Amino acid sequence: MGAEVNPNHADAEAVMSLASWIMAELIRIFHNVSLTEAQAEVDALVERRHPLVWEIDGTKRVLNPKMRKADQALVLLYSSKNWVDVDNLCNWIEYSNPSAFKSQVLKPLHEERLIEYQTDSHRSRITPKGVMHTEESLLS
């Protein structure tokens, strides 16, 4: 009977969402913080994995070299649970000109609110809008 069960992506998403909510509630209750703060802590623990991203010795690569550089940046930020140093991101994508990378890739993604790009601290992080775009358009 158990062999007939075929979990799919929607089932996995539902389980992950419920588990995230349960963890956020436990953190909120036991640490006496707001739901927003608790969810931020849970989100920091979550690492999104996808076979399109390969990581070795602290270096990440998108295994589709024909993918646009902006899309590679989104996929790499999607697979990172914390802020990513812009120089690391530029190196992971193998973008030859860091200044052009910032102005032609990161700034437009930031303006579309797909990422948060902090120029003063030289770091980036994917936004919820960027997560949704990446899952629907780049990883499906």
XYZ file of N, CA and C in Angstrom:
420
model
N 0.819 -1.183 0.000
C 0.000 0.000 0.000
C 0.872 1.260 0.000
N 1.950 1.292 0.789
C 2.833 2.455 0.866
C 3.566 2.720 -0.426
N 3.791 1.693 -1.229
C 4.504 1.870 -2.486
C 3.685 2.656 -3.497
N 2.367 2.755 -3.276
C 1.496 3.475 -4.192
C 1.579 4.985 -3.996
N 2.120 5.425 -2.888
C 2.209 6.853 -2.599
C 3.341 7.447 -3.431
N 3.023 8.528 -4.149
C 4.002 9.193 -4.990
C 4.038 10.674 -4.621
N 4.856 11.047 -3.631
C 4.903 12.460 -3.251
C 5.459 13.298 -4.404
N 4.913 14.477 -4.544
C 5.399 15.351 -5.605
C 5.841 16.689 -5.029
N 6.185 17.586 -5.902
C 6.715 18.882 -5.487
C 5.708 19.655 -4.630
N 4.451 19.619 -4.990
C 3.429 20.341 -4.212
C 3.341 19.800 -2.784
N 3.428 18.477 -2.649
C 3.412 17.872 -1.318
C 4.619 18.335 -0.505
N 5.776 18.335 -1.145
C 6.999 18.759 -0.459
C 6.903 20.221 -0.026
N 6.360 21.078 -0.884
C 6.199 22.491 -0.539
C 5.257 22.651 0.652
N 4.176 21.873 0.664
C 3.225 21.951 1.768
C 3.883 21.534 3.080
N 4.634 20.451 3.049
C 5.319 19.975 4.254
C 6.331 21.015 4.733
N 7.096 21.592 3.802
C 8.093 22.592 4.185
C 7.428 23.835 4.789
N 6.328 24.267 4.223
C 5.628 25.441 4.753
C 5.096 25.179 6.153
N 4.498 24.019 6.341
C 3.976 23.687 7.666
C 5.097 23.539 8.691
N 6.177 22.898 8.305
C 7.310 22.739 9.215
C 7.902 24.103 9.583
N 7.985 24.990 8.609
C 8.496 26.337 8.860
C 7.592 27.079 9.845
N 6.286 26.976 9.645
C 5.345 27.638 10.549
C 5.444 27.065 11.964
N 5.532 25.751 12.082
C 5.641 25.116 13.399
C 6.918 25.575 14.103
N 8.032 25.583 13.366
C 9.299 26.026 13.968
C 9.210 27.494 14.403
N 8.597 28.332 13.560
C 8.451 29.744 13.914
C 7.600 29.908 15.175
N 6.533 29.135 15.289
C 5.688 29.200 16.482
C 6.451 28.750 17.730
N 7.233 27.683 17.611
C 8.025 27.222 18.756
C 9.052 28.274 19.179
N 9.716 28.867 18.208
C 10.684 29.923 18.527
C 9.970 31.110 19.167
N 8.833 31.496 18.598
C 8.078 32.639 19.125
C 7.658 32.404 20.564
N 7.140 31.222 20.853
C 6.635 30.917 22.189
C 7.772 30.787 23.200
N 8.792 30.015 22.862
C 9.852 29.736 23.833
C 10.867 30.871 23.985
N 10.936 31.762 23.002
C 11.888 32.866 23.096
C 11.194 34.214 23.235
N 9.862 34.185 23.312
C 9.080 35.390 23.551
C 9.421 36.513 22.563
N 9.334 36.203 21.273
C 9.574 37.189 20.220
C 8.345 37.237 19.323
N 8.299 38.239 18.452
C 7.164 38.360 17.529
C 7.240 37.268 16.467
N 6.129 37.036 15.800
C 6.088 36.029 14.736
C 7.033 36.412 13.601
N 7.136 37.703 13.307
C 8.043 38.169 12.252
C 9.489 37.843 12.599
N 9.885 38.117 13.834
C 11.249 37.801 14.274
C 11.497 36.299 14.270
N 10.523 35.547 14.718
C 10.663 34.089 14.750
C 10.797 33.529 13.341
N 9.985 34.040 12.399
C 10.053 33.557 11.021
C 11.396 33.910 10.391
N 11.926 35.073 10.718
C 13.244 35.457 10.199
C 14.322 34.487 10.685
N 14.209 34.053 11.934
C 15.165 33.083 12.467
C 15.044 31.732 11.759
N 13.819 31.303 11.523
C 13.602 30.039 10.810
C 14.132 30.148 9.383
N 13.848 31.260 8.709
C 14.318 31.452 7.337
C 15.834 31.419 7.263
N 16.501 31.929 8.289
C 17.966 31.912 8.314
C 18.516 30.493 8.418
N 17.711 29.577 8.949
C 18.146 28.188 9.086
C 17.952 27.382 7.799
N 17.066 27.844 6.958
C 16.688 27.085 5.776
C 17.683 27.320 4.647
N 18.173 26.246 4.092
C 19.027 26.329 2.916
C 18.290 25.647 1.782
N 18.020 26.405 0.736
C 17.309 25.845 -0.404
C 18.323 25.153 -1.301
N 18.074 23.895 -1.590
C 18.978 23.134 -2.439
C 18.312 22.849 -3.777
N 19.114 22.879 -4.809
C 18.623 22.548 -6.142
C 19.788 21.950 -6.925
N 19.518 20.925 -7.725
C 20.600 20.274 -8.471
C 21.276 21.186 -9.490
N 20.678 22.332 -9.795
C 21.279 23.278 -10.721
C 22.486 23.988 -10.102
N 22.555 23.986 -8.765
C 23.655 24.658 -8.058
C 24.591 23.611 -7.476
N 25.862 23.764 -7.766
C 26.894 22.870 -7.250
C 27.820 23.691 -6.366
N 28.167 23.165 -5.201
C 29.051 23.877 -4.274
C 30.219 22.993 -3.898
N 31.412 23.590 -3.930
C 32.620 22.892 -3.516
C 33.588 23.903 -2.915
N 34.083 23.580 -1.734
C 35.078 24.416 -1.046
C 34.676 25.892 -0.988
N 33.407 26.165 -0.720
C 32.948 27.541 -0.566
C 32.644 28.262 -1.859
N 32.838 27.599 -2.978
C 32.519 28.190 -4.278
C 31.259 27.537 -4.811
N 30.357 28.366 -5.317
C 29.123 27.855 -5.912
C 29.157 28.107 -7.412
N 28.531 27.188 -8.145
C 28.410 27.339 -9.589
C 27.000 26.953 -10.020
N 26.462 27.701 -10.980
C 25.232 27.313 -11.651
C 25.662 26.415 -12.797
N 25.102 25.229 -12.867
C 25.553 24.232 -13.831
C 24.960 24.405 -15.224
N 24.320 25.527 -15.458
C 23.852 25.875 -16.796
C 24.564 27.156 -17.210
N 25.719 27.036 -17.884
C 26.498 28.232 -18.232
C 25.813 29.140 -19.249
N 24.769 28.661 -19.919
C 24.050 29.485 -20.897
C 23.005 30.378 -20.230
N 22.756 30.160 -18.949
C 21.786 30.980 -18.224
C 22.303 32.411 -18.112
N 21.411 33.375 -18.284
C 21.796 34.791 -18.156
C 22.461 35.033 -16.807
N 23.361 35.992 -16.755
C 24.102 36.287 -15.520
C 23.154 36.732 -14.399
N 22.145 37.523 -14.725
C 21.191 37.960 -13.695
C 20.423 36.766 -13.136
N 20.064 35.832 -14.009
C 19.358 34.639 -13.550
C 20.274 33.758 -12.703
N 21.547 33.672 -13.084
C 22.503 32.921 -12.263
C 22.626 33.548 -10.882
N 22.660 34.874 -10.829
C 22.734 35.561 -9.528
C 21.522 35.217 -8.671
N 20.337 35.218 -9.267
C 19.130 34.871 -8.519
C 19.184 33.439 -8.007
N 19.606 32.514 -8.854
C 19.670 31.101 -8.451
C 20.687 30.923 -7.330
N 21.829 31.588 -7.428
C 22.854 31.468 -6.389
C 22.391 32.098 -5.074
N 21.731 33.242 -5.149
C 21.203 33.865 -3.935
C 20.072 33.021 -3.353
N 19.290 32.401 -4.206
C 18.213 31.506 -3.767
C 18.787 30.351 -2.953
N 19.938 29.856 -3.354
C 20.533 28.697 -2.686
C 21.336 29.076 -1.439
N 21.394 30.358 -1.126
C 22.156 30.841 0.028
C 21.206 31.265 1.131
N 21.481 30.840 2.350
C 20.548 31.141 3.438
C 20.803 32.492 4.096
N 21.914 33.112 3.814
C 22.248 34.391 4.426
C 22.652 35.393 3.361
N 23.124 36.532 3.806
C 23.665 37.537 2.904
C 24.872 36.951 2.177
N 25.073 37.380 0.932
C 26.213 36.929 0.132
C 27.051 38.146 -0.222
N 28.349 38.027 0.016
C 29.281 39.075 -0.351
C 29.265 39.243 -1.870
N 29.161 40.485 -2.328
C 29.040 40.770 -3.760
C 30.266 40.264 -4.531
N 31.446 40.383 -3.956
C 32.648 39.884 -4.635
C 32.581 38.368 -4.824
N 32.076 37.654 -3.815
C 31.909 36.205 -3.956
C 30.922 35.885 -5.064
N 29.790 36.577 -5.068
C 28.775 36.340 -6.082
C 29.330 36.598 -7.482
N 30.066 37.665 -7.631
C 30.689 38.008 -8.907
C 31.665 36.902 -9.342
N 32.447 36.401 -8.409
C 33.389 35.319 -8.706
C 32.677 34.018 -9.045
N 31.617 33.705 -8.313
C 30.876 32.468 -8.575
C 30.305 32.465 -9.987
N 29.867 33.634 -10.459
C 29.288 33.749 -11.798
C 30.384 33.905 -12.849
N 31.591 34.188 -12.401
C 32.743 34.434 -13.274
C 32.497 35.641 -14.182
N 31.985 36.687 -13.563
C 31.775 37.959 -14.253
C 33.104 38.696 -14.230
N 33.601 39.093 -15.379
C 34.965 39.627 -15.466
C 35.134 41.043 -14.920
N 34.058 41.837 -14.891
C 34.161 43.227 -14.458
C 33.237 43.466 -13.258
N 33.793 43.520 -12.041
C 32.957 43.707 -10.845
C 32.095 44.974 -10.873
N 32.611 46.068 -11.410
C 31.819 47.310 -11.476
C 30.619 47.140 -12.397
N 30.839 46.522 -13.537
C 29.740 46.280 -14.480
C 28.739 45.290 -13.878
N 29.227 44.302 -13.149
C 28.350 43.328 -12.505
C 27.393 44.037 -11.549
N 27.937 44.952 -10.767
C 27.108 45.682 -9.805
C 26.079 46.563 -10.507
N 26.503 47.279 -11.556
C 25.589 48.221 -12.220
C 24.643 47.549 -13.214
N 25.091 46.484 -13.882
C 24.275 45.869 -14.931
C 23.486 44.643 -14.471
N 23.891 44.037 -13.354
C 23.202 42.836 -12.874
C 22.503 43.112 -11.543
N 23.272 43.505 -10.545
C 22.696 43.650 -9.203
C 21.741 44.835 -9.082
N 22.111 45.978 -9.618
C 21.254 47.161 -9.488
C 19.888 46.945 -10.131
N 19.800 46.417 -11.370
C 18.470 46.159 -11.941
C 17.659 45.129 -11.139
N 18.317 44.086 -10.621
C 17.604 43.109 -9.794
C 17.073 43.766 -8.528
N 17.862 44.665 -7.952
C 17.433 45.408 -6.762
C 16.246 46.323 -7.096
N 16.313 47.009 -8.221
C 15.234 47.916 -8.623
C 13.932 47.156 -8.863
N 14.031 45.910 -9.332
C 12.839 45.076 -9.529
C 12.386 44.429 -8.220
N 13.139 44.653 -7.138
C 12.875 44.104 -5.801
C 12.974 42.578 -5.773
N 13.804 42.038 -6.668
C 14.069 40.601 -6.655
C 15.186 40.270 -5.665
N 16.051 41.248 -5.411
C 17.107 41.096 -4.404
C 17.199 42.373 -3.589
N 17.817 42.256 -2.440
C 18.225 43.423 -1.658
C 19.722 43.541 -1.864
N 20.151 44.661 -2.404
C 21.566 44.893 -2.678
C 22.004 46.093 -1.854
N 22.868 45.846 -0.887
C 23.356 46.908 -0.020
C 24.740 47.344 -0.500
N 24.774 48.532 -1.097
C 26.027 49.022 -1.675
C 27.052 49.370 -0.602
N 26.586 49.814 0.571
C 27.530 50.206 1.618
C 28.245 48.997 2.241
N 27.545 47.895 2.386
C 28.163 46.699 2.982
C 28.558 45.659 1.933
N 28.310 45.961 0.662
C 28.723 45.091 -0.455
C 28.183 43.670 -0.304
N 26.874 43.575 -0.065
C 26.266 42.262 0.080
C 24.876 42.257 -0.541
N 24.392 41.050 -0.849
C 23.083 40.876 -1.466
C 22.358 39.705 -0.836
N 21.036 39.758 -0.959
C 20.193 38.674 -0.457
C 18.918 38.659 -1.298
N 18.404 37.481 -1.575
C 17.184 37.366 -2.369
C 15.983 37.779 -1.518
N 14.997 38.405 -2.159
C 13.771 38.819 -1.480
C 12.700 37.741 -1.670
N 11.609 37.814 -0.910
C 10.511 36.862 -1.154
C 9.999 36.910 -2.603
N 9.956 38.106 -3.187
C 9.551 38.235 -4.587
C 10.557 37.514 -5.490
N 11.847 37.631 -5.162
C 12.885 36.948 -5.937
C 12.802 35.442 -5.800
N 12.454 34.976 -4.593
C 12.283 33.531 -4.369
C 11.164 33.012 -5.254
N 10.028 33.717 -5.249
C 8.886 33.285 -6.044
C 9.231 33.280 -7.539
N 9.878 34.333 -8.003
C 10.279 34.418 -9.419
C 11.241 33.271 -9.774
N 12.206 33.026 -8.911
C 13.196 31.988 -9.181
C 12.535 30.611 -9.236
N 11.668 30.324 -8.290
C 10.990 29.029 -8.275
C 10.061 28.843 -9.470
N 9.352 29.895 -9.851
C 8.370 29.782 -10.939
C 8.996 29.845 -12.323
N 10.054 30.657 -12.493
C 10.588 30.902 -13.832
C 11.931 30.250 -14.122
N 12.751 30.049 -13.105
C 14.107 29.577 -13.362
C 14.356 28.139 -12.974
N 13.627 27.638 -11.979
C 13.892 26.291 -11.472
C 12.811 25.278 -11.847
N 11.781 25.722 -12.540
C 10.689 24.784 -12.848
C 10.965 23.978 -14.098
